């Protein structure tokens, strides 16, 4: 299968313009599964919870879902993308997983970063793994990388690919993903954005360099640091199923959980 990333430069609040940008960047490139950045349609620096609610939508009733469903049908592909999700009075930094037949799942960011704590409710859904036939896909969002338990949990639950929409502001994640993938024998696609936002009393810069990682922690594709980008790589998701290290050791089976602090 072909795994792809679109690395974007969202304009804050311009949902339609950001949709057009994504489609333009995809061009005629083909992928079976595309991963797009966190909050890819709205931008990142909401001025508090009220603005998050204004930019939010319900799943699957919202307009973004309809646009995404059409995009997946037109291109016969699956997409994981970050957006602002509203449910009742709650507002989440979420990612939706869409396919040609409609919505497959959603994930609400569990580990909110910095001022996100003032803008969103913390995620309240489990780390689900979604089987789309060509692959089993787990989702985490940006700062979740900093907690190895997330990739571990998704991998233990059978994920072959970790889809990782991101708006990275620190430079460490791409290097850490080498270890996340190696220690779990799992693929990952960290889809980052570029650009700056200066809306909430500080300037925030996003670090680009999206990465697609192989099961041995090898770098399969890497995006530009300061420009929009698109990357696609052919992978065999089944490579993530064999956790054997040698005849005596297995990444998961020979763990000694009775000695671990969880
Ligand atoms: C982040 O979690 N967006 C840094």
PDB file of C-alpha atoms and ligand atoms in Angstrom:
ATOM      1  CA  UNK A   1       0.000   0.000   0.000  1.00  0.00           C
ATOM      2  CA  UNK A   2       1.007   3.637  -0.437  1.00  0.00           C
ATOM      3  CA  UNK A   3       1.238   5.772   2.708  1.00  0.00           C
ATOM      4  CA  UNK A   4       1.297   9.541   2.217  1.00  0.00           C
ATOM      5  CA  UNK A   5       1.631  12.795   4.130  1.00  0.00           C
ATOM      6  CA  UNK A   6       0.534  16.302   3.161  1.00  0.00           C
ATOM      7  CA  UNK A   7       2.569  18.940   5.033  1.00  0.00           C
ATOM      8  CA  UNK A   8       0.551  22.148   4.971  1.00  0.00           C
ATOM      9  CA  UNK A   9       0.737  25.847   5.886  1.00  0.00           C
ATOM     10  CA  UNK A  10      -2.746  26.570   7.231  1.00  0.00           C
ATOM     11  CA  UNK A  11      -4.142  30.107   7.348  1.00  0.00           C
ATOM     12  CA  UNK A  12      -5.875  30.621  10.707  1.00  0.00           C
ATOM     13  CA  UNK A  13      -9.658  30.437  10.472  1.00  0.00           C
ATOM     14  CA  UNK A  14      -9.752  30.002   6.669  1.00  0.00           C
ATOM     15  CA  UNK A  15     -11.301  26.537   6.554  1.00  0.00           C
ATOM     16  CA  UNK A  16     -12.244  26.683   2.871  1.00  0.00           C
ATOM     17  CA  UNK A  17      -8.862  28.072   1.840  1.00  0.00           C
ATOM     18  CA  UNK A  18      -7.091  25.368   3.846  1.00  0.00           C
ATOM     19  CA  UNK A  19      -9.194  22.689   2.137  1.00  0.00           C
ATOM     20  CA  UNK A  20      -8.235  24.109  -1.266  1.00  0.00           C
ATOM     21  CA  UNK A  21      -4.565  24.161  -0.230  1.00  0.00           C
ATOM     22  CA  UNK A  22      -4.707  20.470   0.759  1.00  0.00           C
ATOM     23  CA  UNK A  23      -6.295  19.452  -2.539  1.00  0.00           C
ATOM     24  CA  UNK A  24      -3.775  21.538  -4.494  1.00  0.00           C
ATOM     25  CA  UNK A  25      -0.860  19.941  -2.630  1.00  0.00           C
ATOM     26  CA  UNK A  26      -2.214  16.439  -3.213  1.00  0.00           C
ATOM     27  CA  UNK A  27      -2.346  17.236  -6.926  1.00  0.00           C
ATOM     28  CA  UNK A  28      -2.423  13.973  -8.840  1.00  0.00           C
ATOM     29  CA  UNK A  29      -0.302  12.068  -6.293  1.00  0.00           C
ATOM     30  CA  UNK A  30      -1.917   8.784  -5.243  1.00  0.00           C
ATOM     31  CA  UNK A  31      -1.898   7.198  -1.780  1.00  0.00           C
ATOM     32  CA  UNK A  32      -4.119   4.597  -0.104  1.00  0.00           C
ATOM     33  CA  UNK A  33      -3.823   6.323   3.272  1.00  0.00           C
ATOM     34  CA  UNK A  34      -3.084  10.032   3.668  1.00  0.00           C
ATOM     35  CA  UNK A  35      -2.150  11.569   7.009  1.00  0.00           C
ATOM     36  CA  UNK A  36      -2.598  15.363   7.387  1.00  0.00           C
ATOM     37  CA  UNK A  37      -1.563  17.722  10.216  1.00  0.00           C
ATOM     38  CA  UNK A  38      -3.294  18.394  13.531  1.00  0.00           C
ATOM     39  CA  UNK A  39      -5.973  21.155  13.345  1.00  0.00           C
ATOM     40  CA  UNK A  40      -5.213  21.249   9.631  1.00  0.00           C
ATOM     41  CA  UNK A  41      -8.318  23.190   8.626  1.00  0.00           C
ATOM     42  CA  UNK A  42      -8.535  25.840  11.351  1.00  0.00           C
ATOM     43  CA  UNK A  43      -4.986  26.624  12.439  1.00  0.00           C
ATOM     44  CA  UNK A  44      -3.640  26.185  15.967  1.00  0.00           C
ATOM     45  CA  UNK A  45      -3.650  29.280  18.204  1.00  0.00           C
ATOM     46  CA  UNK A  46      -7.266  29.690  19.301  1.00  0.00           C
ATOM     47  CA  UNK A  47      -7.794  32.658  21.636  1.00  0.00           C
ATOM     48  CA  UNK A  48      -9.322  30.468  24.304  1.00  0.00           C
ATOM     49  CA  UNK A  49     -12.127  27.959  24.484  1.00  0.00           C
ATOM     50  CA  UNK A  50     -14.768  30.300  23.007  1.00  0.00           C
ATOM     51  CA  UNK A  51     -12.869  30.536  19.725  1.00  0.00           C
ATOM     52  CA  UNK A  52     -12.303  26.765  19.688  1.00  0.00           C
ATOM     53  CA  UNK A  53     -16.071  26.314  19.959  1.00  0.00           C
ATOM     54  CA  UNK A  54     -16.651  28.819  17.124  1.00  0.00           C
ATOM     55  CA  UNK A  55     -14.314  26.833  14.849  1.00  0.00           C
ATOM     56  CA  UNK A  56     -15.623  23.433  15.917  1.00  0.00           C
ATOM     57  CA  UNK A  57     -17.945  21.012  14.194  1.00  0.00           C
ATOM     58  CA  UNK A  58     -19.837  17.877  15.068  1.00  0.00           C
ATOM     59  CA  UNK A  59     -18.812  14.489  13.727  1.00  0.00           C
ATOM     60  CA  UNK A  60     -20.064  13.211  11.385  1.00  0.00           C
ATOM     61  CA  UNK A  61     -22.592  16.022  10.734  1.00  0.00           C
ATOM     62  CA  UNK A  62     -20.075  18.828  10.144  1.00  0.00           C
ATOM     63  CA  UNK A  63     -19.081  20.366   6.805  1.00  0.00           C
ATOM     64  CA  UNK A  64     -15.516  19.086   6.971  1.00  0.00           C
ATOM     65  CA  UNK A  65     -16.761  15.524   7.169  1.00  0.00           C
ATOM     66  CA  UNK A  66     -18.736  15.994   3.962  1.00  0.00           C
ATOM     67  CA  UNK A  67     -15.741  17.534   2.169  1.00  0.00           C
ATOM     68  CA  UNK A  68     -13.485  14.735   3.391  1.00  0.00           C
ATOM     69  CA  UNK A  69     -15.910  11.984   2.407  1.00  0.00           C
ATOM     70  CA  UNK A  70     -16.081  13.408  -1.124  1.00  0.00           C
ATOM     71  CA  UNK A  71     -12.278  13.672  -1.303  1.00  0.00           C
ATOM     72  CA  UNK A  72     -11.937  10.015  -0.218  1.00  0.00           C
ATOM     73  CA  UNK A  73     -14.519   8.905  -2.788  1.00  0.00           C
ATOM     74  CA  UNK A  74     -12.953  10.939  -5.609  1.00  0.00           C
ATOM     75  CA  UNK A  75      -9.479   9.596  -4.849  1.00  0.00           C
ATOM     76  CA  UNK A  76     -10.461   6.160  -3.551  1.00  0.00           C
ATOM     77  CA  UNK A  77      -8.350   6.708  -0.436  1.00  0.00           C
ATOM     78  CA  UNK A  78      -8.425   6.959   3.350  1.00  0.00           C
ATOM     79  CA  UNK A  79      -7.546  10.165   5.226  1.00  0.00           C
ATOM     80  CA  UNK A  80      -6.640  10.917   8.862  1.00  0.00           C
ATOM     81  CA  UNK A  81      -6.797  14.666   9.577  1.00  0.00           C
ATOM     82  CA  UNK A  82      -6.919  16.922  12.634  1.00  0.00           C
ATOM     83  CA  UNK A  83      -9.907  19.197  13.325  1.00  0.00           C
ATOM     84  CA  UNK A  84     -11.849  20.819  16.163  1.00  0.00           C
ATOM     85  CA  UNK A  85     -14.680  18.548  17.288  1.00  0.00           C
ATOM     86  CA  UNK A  86     -17.713  19.662  19.291  1.00  0.00           C
ATOM     87  CA  UNK A  87     -20.018  17.369  21.218  1.00  0.00           C
ATOM     88  CA  UNK A  88     -22.596  19.170  23.332  1.00  0.00           C
ATOM     89  CA  UNK A  89     -20.670  21.724  25.383  1.00  0.00           C
ATOM     90  CA  UNK A  90     -17.391  19.822  24.992  1.00  0.00           C
ATOM     91  CA  UNK A  91     -14.726  20.754  22.460  1.00  0.00           C
ATOM     92  CA  UNK A  92     -11.859  18.467  21.477  1.00  0.00           C
ATOM     93  CA  UNK A  93      -8.609  18.594  19.533  1.00  0.00           C
ATOM     94  CA  UNK A  94      -9.567  15.574  17.420  1.00  0.00           C
ATOM     95  CA  UNK A  95      -8.585  13.596  14.380  1.00  0.00           C
ATOM     96  CA  UNK A  96     -11.125  11.994  12.115  1.00  0.00           C
ATOM     97  CA  UNK A  97     -10.490   8.874  10.037  1.00  0.00           C
ATOM     98  CA  UNK A  98     -12.430   8.941   6.784  1.00  0.00           C
ATOM     99  CA  UNK A  99     -12.721   6.511   3.877  1.00  0.00           C
ATOM    100  CA  UNK A 100     -14.612   6.192   0.593  1.00  0.00           C
ATOM    101  CA  UNK A 101     -17.639   4.812   2.462  1.00  0.00           C
ATOM    102  CA  UNK A 102     -17.682   7.506   5.144  1.00  0.00           C
ATOM    103  CA  UNK A 103     -16.391   7.952   8.669  1.00  0.00           C
ATOM    104  CA  UNK A 104     -14.344   5.100  10.145  1.00  0.00           C
ATOM    105  CA  UNK A 105     -13.409   6.540  13.504  1.00  0.00           C
ATOM    106  CA  UNK A 106     -12.173   9.439  15.546  1.00  0.00           C
ATOM    107  CA  UNK A 107      -9.604  10.138  18.220  1.00  0.00           C
ATOM    108  CA  UNK A 108      -9.580  12.969  20.778  1.00  0.00           C
ATOM    109  CA  UNK A 109      -6.130  14.170  21.873  1.00  0.00           C
ATOM    110  CA  UNK A 110      -5.420  12.742  25.308  1.00  0.00           C
ATOM    111  CA  UNK A 111      -2.259  14.711  26.164  1.00  0.00           C
ATOM    112  CA  UNK A 112      -3.037  18.380  25.582  1.00  0.00           C
ATOM    113  CA  UNK A 113       0.070  20.564  25.147  1.00  0.00           C
ATOM    114  CA  UNK A 114       0.594  23.902  26.913  1.00  0.00           C
ATOM    115  CA  UNK A 115      -2.249  26.426  26.281  1.00  0.00           C
ATOM    116  CA  UNK A 116      -4.311  23.724  24.580  1.00  0.00           C
ATOM    117  CA  UNK A 117      -5.409  22.943  28.137  1.00  0.00           C
ATOM    118  CA  UNK A 118      -7.324  26.280  28.113  1.00  0.00           C
ATOM    119  CA  UNK A 119      -8.793  25.667  24.649  1.00  0.00           C
ATOM    120  CA  UNK A 120      -9.975  22.065  24.652  1.00  0.00           C
ATOM    121  CA  UNK A 121     -11.397  19.334  26.813  1.00  0.00           C
ATOM    122  CA  UNK A 122      -8.973  16.435  27.300  1.00  0.00           C
ATOM    123  CA  UNK A 123      -9.606  13.388  25.129  1.00  0.00           C
ATOM    124  CA  UNK A 124     -11.952  10.826  26.624  1.00  0.00           C
ATOM    125  CA  UNK A 125     -11.826   8.007  24.064  1.00  0.00           C
ATOM    126  CA  UNK A 126      -9.625   4.876  24.186  1.00  0.00           C
ATOM    127  CA  UNK A 127      -6.675   4.368  21.843  1.00  0.00           C
ATOM    128  CA  UNK A 128      -8.682   2.490  19.230  1.00  0.00           C
ATOM    129  CA  UNK A 129      -7.192   0.639  16.267  1.00  0.00           C
ATOM    130  CA  UNK A 130      -9.170   0.692  13.010  1.00  0.00           C
ATOM    131  CA  UNK A 131      -8.957  -2.199  10.549  1.00  0.00           C
ATOM    132  CA  UNK A 132      -9.493  -0.956   6.975  1.00  0.00           C
ATOM    133  CA  UNK A 133      -8.536  -4.221   5.307  1.00  0.00           C
ATOM    134  CA  UNK A 134      -5.291  -2.986   3.747  1.00  0.00           C
ATOM    135  CA  UNK A 135      -3.933  -2.050   7.206  1.00  0.00           C
ATOM    136  CA  UNK A 136      -4.754  -1.664  10.894  1.00  0.00           C
ATOM    137  CA  UNK A 137      -4.365   1.986  11.828  1.00  0.00           C
ATOM    138  CA  UNK A 138      -4.050   3.646  15.230  1.00  0.00           C
ATOM    139  CA  UNK A 139      -4.176   7.412  15.774  1.00  0.00           C
ATOM    140  CA  UNK A 140      -2.342   9.734  18.137  1.00  0.00           C
ATOM    141  CA  UNK A 141      -2.006  13.525  17.962  1.00  0.00           C
ATOM    142  CA  UNK A 142       1.200  15.541  18.216  1.00  0.00           C
ATOM    143  CA  UNK A 143       2.302  15.783  21.909  1.00  0.00           C
ATOM    144  CA  UNK A 144       1.046  12.226  22.513  1.00  0.00           C
ATOM    145  CA  UNK A 145       4.471  11.218  21.106  1.00  0.00           C
ATOM    146  CA  UNK A 146       6.036  12.396  24.385  1.00  0.00           C
ATOM    147  CA  UNK A 147       4.252   9.543  26.224  1.00  0.00           C
ATOM    148  CA  UNK A 148       5.645   6.180  24.998  1.00  0.00           C
ATOM    149  CA  UNK A 149       2.591   4.468  26.472  1.00  0.00           C
ATOM    150  CA  UNK A 150       0.499   5.749  23.558  1.00  0.00           C
ATOM    151  CA  UNK A 151       2.440   4.112  20.714  1.00  0.00           C
ATOM    152  CA  UNK A 152       2.879   1.033  22.900  1.00  0.00           C
ATOM    153  CA  UNK A 153      -0.847   0.748  23.601  1.00  0.00           C
ATOM    154  CA  UNK A 154      -1.771   1.214  19.931  1.00  0.00           C
ATOM    155  CA  UNK A 155       0.842  -1.384  18.921  1.00  0.00           C
ATOM    156  CA  UNK A 156      -0.267  -3.882  21.571  1.00  0.00           C
ATOM    157  CA  UNK A 157      -3.797  -3.441  20.225  1.00  0.00           C
ATOM    158  CA  UNK A 158      -2.620  -4.440  16.766  1.00  0.00           C
ATOM    159  CA  UNK A 159      -1.834  -1.194  14.960  1.00  0.00           C
ATOM    160  CA  UNK A 160       0.480  -1.675  11.984  1.00  0.00           C
ATOM    161  CA  UNK A 161       0.576   2.063  11.236  1.00  0.00           C
ATOM    162  CA  UNK A 162       0.390   4.953  13.705  1.00  0.00           C
ATOM    163  CA  UNK A 163      -1.174   7.961  11.998  1.00  0.00           C
ATOM    164  CA  UNK A 164       0.163  11.029  13.806  1.00  0.00           C
ATOM    165  CA  UNK A 165      -1.337  14.413  12.844  1.00  0.00           C
ATOM    166  CA  UNK A 166       0.910  17.066  14.399  1.00  0.00           C
ATOM    167  CA  UNK A 167       1.579  20.779  14.872  1.00  0.00           C
ATOM    168  CA  UNK A 168       5.077  20.379  16.299  1.00  0.00           C
ATOM    169  CA  UNK A 169       6.735  23.335  17.987  1.00  0.00           C
ATOM    170  CA  UNK A 170       9.667  21.482  19.596  1.00  0.00           C
ATOM    171  CA  UNK A 171      12.417  19.821  17.530  1.00  0.00           C
ATOM    172  CA  UNK A 172      12.568  16.459  19.328  1.00  0.00           C
ATOM    173  CA  UNK A 173       9.631  14.454  18.026  1.00  0.00           C
ATOM    174  CA  UNK A 174      11.069  13.359  14.680  1.00  0.00           C
ATOM    175  CA  UNK A 175      14.105  11.846  16.443  1.00  0.00           C
ATOM    176  CA  UNK A 176      11.923  10.239  19.107  1.00  0.00           C
ATOM    177  CA  UNK A 177       9.773   8.563  16.465  1.00  0.00           C
ATOM    178  CA  UNK A 178      12.813   6.446  15.504  1.00  0.00           C
ATOM    179  CA  UNK A 179      12.603   4.821  18.933  1.00  0.00           C
ATOM    180  CA  UNK A 180       8.788   4.745  19.105  1.00  0.00           C
ATOM    181  CA  UNK A 181       8.720   2.739  15.856  1.00  0.00           C
ATOM    182  CA  UNK A 182      11.743   0.558  16.624  1.00  0.00           C
ATOM    183  CA  UNK A 183      10.609  -0.436  20.126  1.00  0.00           C
ATOM    184  CA  UNK A 184       7.144  -1.386  18.839  1.00  0.00           C
ATOM    185  CA  UNK A 185       8.037  -2.631  15.359  1.00  0.00           C
ATOM    186  CA  UNK A 186       5.397  -0.343  13.886  1.00  0.00           C
ATOM    187  CA  UNK A 187       5.137   2.146  10.998  1.00  0.00           C
ATOM    188  CA  UNK A 188       4.318   5.794  11.714  1.00  0.00           C
ATOM    189  CA  UNK A 189       3.402   8.864   9.696  1.00  0.00           C
ATOM    190  CA  UNK A 190       4.008  12.140  11.571  1.00  0.00           C
ATOM    191  CA  UNK A 191       2.285  14.819   9.481  1.00  0.00           C
ATOM    192  CA  UNK A 192       3.488  18.248  10.580  1.00  0.00           C
ATOM    193  CA  UNK A 193       2.766  21.815   9.429  1.00  0.00           C
ATOM    194  CA  UNK A 194       4.944  24.848   8.771  1.00  0.00           C
ATOM    195  CA  UNK A 195       4.576  28.582   9.364  1.00  0.00           C
ATOM    196  CA  UNK A 196       3.983  30.840  12.344  1.00  0.00           C
ATOM    197  CA  UNK A 197       0.967  32.059  14.287  1.00  0.00           C
ATOM    198  CA  UNK A 198       0.897  35.147  16.499  1.00  0.00           C
ATOM    199  CA  UNK A 199      -2.645  35.348  17.911  1.00  0.00           C
ATOM    200  CA  UNK A 200      -2.680  34.558  21.632  1.00  0.00           C
ATOM    201  CA  UNK A 201      -0.024  36.772  23.173  1.00  0.00           C
ATOM    202  CA  UNK A 202       2.988  34.923  21.779  1.00  0.00           C
ATOM    203  CA  UNK A 203       4.507  33.815  18.490  1.00  0.00           C
ATOM    204  CA  UNK A 204       4.439  30.083  17.770  1.00  0.00           C
ATOM    205  CA  UNK A 205       6.596  28.537  15.013  1.00  0.00           C
ATOM    206  CA  UNK A 206       5.922  25.107  13.555  1.00  0.00           C
ATOM    207  CA  UNK A 207       8.856  22.939  12.598  1.00  0.00           C
ATOM    208  CA  UNK A 208       7.895  21.080   9.387  1.00  0.00           C
ATOM    209  CA  UNK A 209      10.006  18.014   8.502  1.00  0.00           C
ATOM    210  CA  UNK A 210       7.140  15.511   8.574  1.00  0.00           C
ATOM    211  CA  UNK A 211       8.399  11.928   8.688  1.00  0.00           C
ATOM    212  CA  UNK A 212       7.303   8.479   7.568  1.00  0.00           C
ATOM    213  CA  UNK A 213       9.086   5.873   9.702  1.00  0.00           C
ATOM    214  CA  UNK A 214       9.577   2.154   9.073  1.00  0.00           C
ATOM    215  CA  UNK A 215       9.264  -0.645  11.616  1.00  0.00           C
ATOM    216  CA  UNK A 216      13.012  -0.635  12.328  1.00  0.00           C
ATOM    217  CA  UNK A 217      12.979   3.086  13.013  1.00  0.00           C
ATOM    218  CA  UNK A 218      14.287   3.796   9.523  1.00  0.00           C
ATOM    219  CA  UNK A 219      13.422   7.089   7.856  1.00  0.00           C
ATOM    220  CA  UNK A 220      11.350   6.278   4.774  1.00  0.00           C
ATOM    221  CA  UNK A 221      10.465   9.866   3.849  1.00  0.00           C
ATOM    222  CA  UNK A 222      11.087  13.318   5.245  1.00  0.00           C
ATOM    223  CA  UNK A 223       9.482  16.670   4.410  1.00  0.00           C
ATOM    224  CA  UNK A 224      10.941  20.149   3.987  1.00  0.00           C
ATOM    225  CA  UNK A 225      11.681  22.241   7.097  1.00  0.00           C
ATOM    226  CA  UNK A 226      10.101  25.492   5.927  1.00  0.00           C
ATOM    227  CA  UNK A 227       7.967  24.709   2.881  1.00  0.00           C
ATOM    228  CA  UNK A 228       4.770  22.813   2.210  1.00  0.00           C
ATOM    229  CA  UNK A 229       5.438  19.291   0.975  1.00  0.00           C
ATOM    230  CA  UNK A 230       3.907  15.979  -0.061  1.00  0.00           C
ATOM    231  CA  UNK A 231       5.499  12.568   0.379  1.00  0.00           C
ATOM    232  CA  UNK A 232       4.366   9.056  -0.488  1.00  0.00           C
ATOM    233  CA  UNK A 233       6.032   5.721   0.258  1.00  0.00           C
ATOM    234  CA  UNK A 234       5.152   2.130  -0.571  1.00  0.00           C
ATOM    235  CA  UNK A 235       5.022  -0.026   2.579  1.00  0.00           C
ATOM    236  CA  UNK A 236       3.985  -3.555   3.517  1.00  0.00           C
ATOM    237  CA  UNK A 237       1.948  -3.181   6.735  1.00  0.00           C
ATOM    238  CA  UNK A 238       2.408  -6.910   7.487  1.00  0.00           C
ATOM    239  CA  UNK A 239       6.017  -6.151   8.377  1.00  0.00           C
ATOM    240  CA  UNK A 240       4.611  -4.750  11.617  1.00  0.00           C
ATOM    241  CA  UNK A 241       3.061  -8.092  12.590  1.00  0.00           C
ATOM    242  CA  UNK A 242       6.244 -10.071  13.220  1.00  0.00           C
ATOM    243  CA  UNK A 243       7.553  -8.895  16.582  1.00  0.00           C
ATOM    244  CA  UNK A 244      10.304 -11.523  16.709  1.00  0.00           C
ATOM    245  CA  UNK A 245      13.736 -10.222  17.737  1.00  0.00           C
ATOM    246  CA  UNK A 246      15.506 -13.610  17.744  1.00  0.00           C
ATOM    247  CA  UNK A 247      14.468 -17.186  18.641  1.00  0.00           C
ATOM    248  CA  UNK A 248      14.459 -16.237  22.339  1.00  0.00           C
ATOM    249  CA  UNK A 249      13.080 -12.708  22.352  1.00  0.00           C
ATOM    250  CA  UNK A 250       9.871 -11.151  21.099  1.00  0.00           C
ATOM    251  CA  UNK A 251       9.103  -7.433  21.336  1.00  0.00           C
ATOM    252  CA  UNK A 252       5.783  -8.101  23.019  1.00  0.00           C
ATOM    253  CA  UNK A 253       5.629 -11.724  24.183  1.00  0.00           C
ATOM    254  CA  UNK A 254       8.812 -11.646  26.251  1.00  0.00           C
ATOM    255  CA  UNK A 255       8.038  -8.413  28.056  1.00  0.00           C
ATOM    256  CA  UNK A 256       8.164  -8.866  31.879  1.00  0.00           C
ATOM    257  CA  UNK A 257       5.163  -6.733  32.795  1.00  0.00           C
ATOM    258  CA  UNK A 258       5.229  -7.909  36.409  1.00  0.00           C
ATOM    259  CA  UNK A 259       8.396  -5.803  36.862  1.00  0.00           C
ATOM    260  CA  UNK A 260       7.071  -2.626  35.245  1.00  0.00           C
ATOM    261  CA  UNK A 261       5.517   0.449  36.877  1.00  0.00           C
ATOM    262  CA  UNK A 262       2.446   1.296  34.792  1.00  0.00           C
TER     263      UNK A 262
HETATM  264  C1  LIG B   1       1.457  19.970  20.029  1.00  0.00           C
HETATM  265  O1  LIG B   1       1.072  19.002  20.688  1.00  0.00           O
HETATM  266  N1  LIG B   1       0.725  20.501  19.090  1.00  0.00           N
HETATM  267  C2  LIG B   1       2.776  20.568  20.283  1.00  0.00           C
END
